[in-house]
């Protein structure tokens, strides 16, 4: 059994319905490396030649290799090889692959730019656009984190990133000196030697907190002139780049403004296709296209000059190209966004967005936050959680709890079997045939379920609730909308006074949302209401049951209305309806 040095999980670029290509490679029989600009062309020519001899070449091209293709492109000095490819006779058979089973590492990311610096750089970009220096710029910043590389930890982290950002063009490459963990959703190019496809990704919107909001966000992205303009600018750049290697009049745009649903964001893509001229080689394709215009801006030369002035760090593999050249020369490369590199005990990841004249600093900052969510999800391991009551051997509202867990599993990409969950609960129930118990059902990424029980003590009523002293920072986040063991955002509001049962939370708009351990019902104007999901809260099972029964209705409630409340109740399926008072 062999521990892979490279893993590829590339989706089908042509959407033919074929499953993703999954390949593992062991120790390369040859390594091709370019450390200097004048070595870049010979290495890519070797890759081209060896692939045409029937070998597989898996590797990357750093962003800082750009001047090898055009001396006018400005970059920082590289912090690693400009080009690296492992050469393999064939992929490993599934039976020959041994994947390490290291636990998923905890990674604490630190942004390297403050909001003040971000706003200042946005102002510089807008001034340069107004001066006519360029009309779009892809601005990025690096995040860094310490990373303890023990055996299997890099691959375990790649697996976590892949669950966080499924589909697309995933690649794990271990060169020995560094590891590249790319879960990029963006195709750079797919070229079979004749037909070439580029799919630039420009335009982003956050996923919604519920289906209605999600659909509205998607439609807004599809129809907003700013997002369309940003996409069209890069499509035009890619068309021009492709024309350098294309047969005359063969460059086409068969698909424009297509939306792709990723776990944390909507992304807009467009397809640009062409027929390459006879005699075109891999070097020619890179010379024409690299770096991809979606990660530079337009015009490319001027944009990259400004990028070097604004960004203090080399981008590295991020925003370069990661991919495979198959036997016969068929090449598929991603644009390594959503990509982590591990080197010298440090993890690095870049986040960025395309800036046009009408881009607003607050909107771009929030877009960066949305794009970072794949890191947040993968960097702190968690389990999907359901908390339910077991009373005299019977679980309360069990079908609804299992349905909610299934929805969370689908959202986070966890394996799920209702039969496995029921089996874990049934085994626990046999040991607790009488009494009242608080049961925690935990789902791991692998699909394994465990259940644990604790005595459920009755709560004297009315329970005392306090109002939070500040809004919850991310009330619309996925760890609010789905119940998991990631609870730091709730734990920060845990009452310090033991006489206080829970804390009433609210969002940045001053709208009441929920409590840290349950939902809330409020009596206003003679009727009971509860905040709608759009305010940012967990869709509690008790809340769902009582809404269906008509015990209360949804209504936005502001914190300044709480003084008018004729009644307050803490509600969840575990404890039921608890009369409450605000203190």
mmCIF file with all atom_site columns, C-alpha atoms in Angstrom, residues 24 28 43 58 62 73 78 83 88 104 117 210 220 254 258-259 276 353 444 560 578:
data_model
loop_
_atom_site.group_PDB
_atom_site.id
_atom_site.type_symbol
_atom_site.label_atom_id
_atom_site.label_alt_id
_atom_site.label_comp_id
_atom_site.label_asym_id
_atom_site.label_entity_id
_atom_site.label_seq_id
_atom_site.pdbx_PDB_ins_code
_atom_site.Cartn_x
_atom_site.Cartn_y
_atom_site.Cartn_z
_atom_site.occupancy
_atom_site.B_iso_or_equiv
_atom_site.pdbx_formal_charge
_atom_site.auth_seq_id
_atom_site.auth_comp_id
_atom_site.auth_asym_id
_atom_site.auth_atom_id
_atom_site.pdbx_PDB_model_num
ATOM 1  C CA . UNK A 1 24  ? -3.986  9.078  -6.885  1.00 0.00 ? 24  UNK A CA 1
ATOM 2  C CA . UNK A 1 28  ? 7.043   10.364 -9.039  1.00 0.00 ? 28  UNK A CA 1
ATOM 3  C CA . UNK A 1 43  ? 10.173  22.549 -17.926 1.00 0.00 ? 43  UNK A CA 1
ATOM 4  C CA . UNK A 1 58  ? 0.839   16.491 -12.151 1.00 0.00 ? 58  UNK A CA 1
ATOM 5  C CA . UNK A 1 62  ? 3.266   29.719 -9.387  1.00 0.00 ? 62  UNK A CA 1
ATOM 6  C CA . UNK A 1 73  ? 4.085   41.328 -16.040 1.00 0.00 ? 73  UNK A CA 1
ATOM 7  C CA . UNK A 1 78  ? 8.839   33.853 -5.517  1.00 0.00 ? 78  UNK A CA 1
ATOM 8  C CA . UNK A 1 83  ? 7.041   25.387 -11.670 1.00 0.00 ? 83  UNK A CA 1
ATOM 9  C CA . UNK A 1 88  ? 4.218   9.248  -13.283 1.00 0.00 ? 88  UNK A CA 1
ATOM 10 C CA . UNK A 1 104 ? -8.322  16.772 11.304  1.00 0.00 ? 104 UNK A CA 1
ATOM 11 C CA . UNK A 1 117 ? -5.866  49.213 5.353   1.00 0.00 ? 117 UNK A CA 1
ATOM 12 C CA . UNK A 1 210 ? -33.348 30.115 3.692   1.00 0.00 ? 210 UNK A CA 1
ATOM 13 C CA . UNK A 1 220 ? -29.570 39.639 -7.657  1.00 0.00 ? 220 UNK A CA 1
ATOM 14 C CA . UNK A 1 254 ? -21.420 29.820 -25.718 1.00 0.00 ? 254 UNK A CA 1
ATOM 15 C CA . UNK A 1 258 ? -24.019 31.038 -15.507 1.00 0.00 ? 258 UNK A CA 1
ATOM 16 C CA . UNK A 1 259 ? -24.561 30.689 -11.747 1.00 0.00 ? 259 UNK A CA 1
ATOM 17 C CA . UNK A 1 276 ? -6.259  26.055 -31.336 1.00 0.00 ? 276 UNK A CA 1
ATOM 18 C CA . UNK A 1 353 ? -12.241 39.844 -5.298  1.00 0.00 ? 353 UNK A CA 1
ATOM 19 C CA . UNK A 1 444 ? -19.179 12.654 12.296  1.00 0.00 ? 444 UNK A CA 1
ATOM 20 C CA . UNK A 1 560 ? -36.802 48.187 21.841  1.00 0.00 ? 560 UNK A CA 1
ATOM 21 C CA . UNK A 1 578 ? -41.019 27.620 29.516  1.00 0.00 ? 578 UNK A CA 1
#
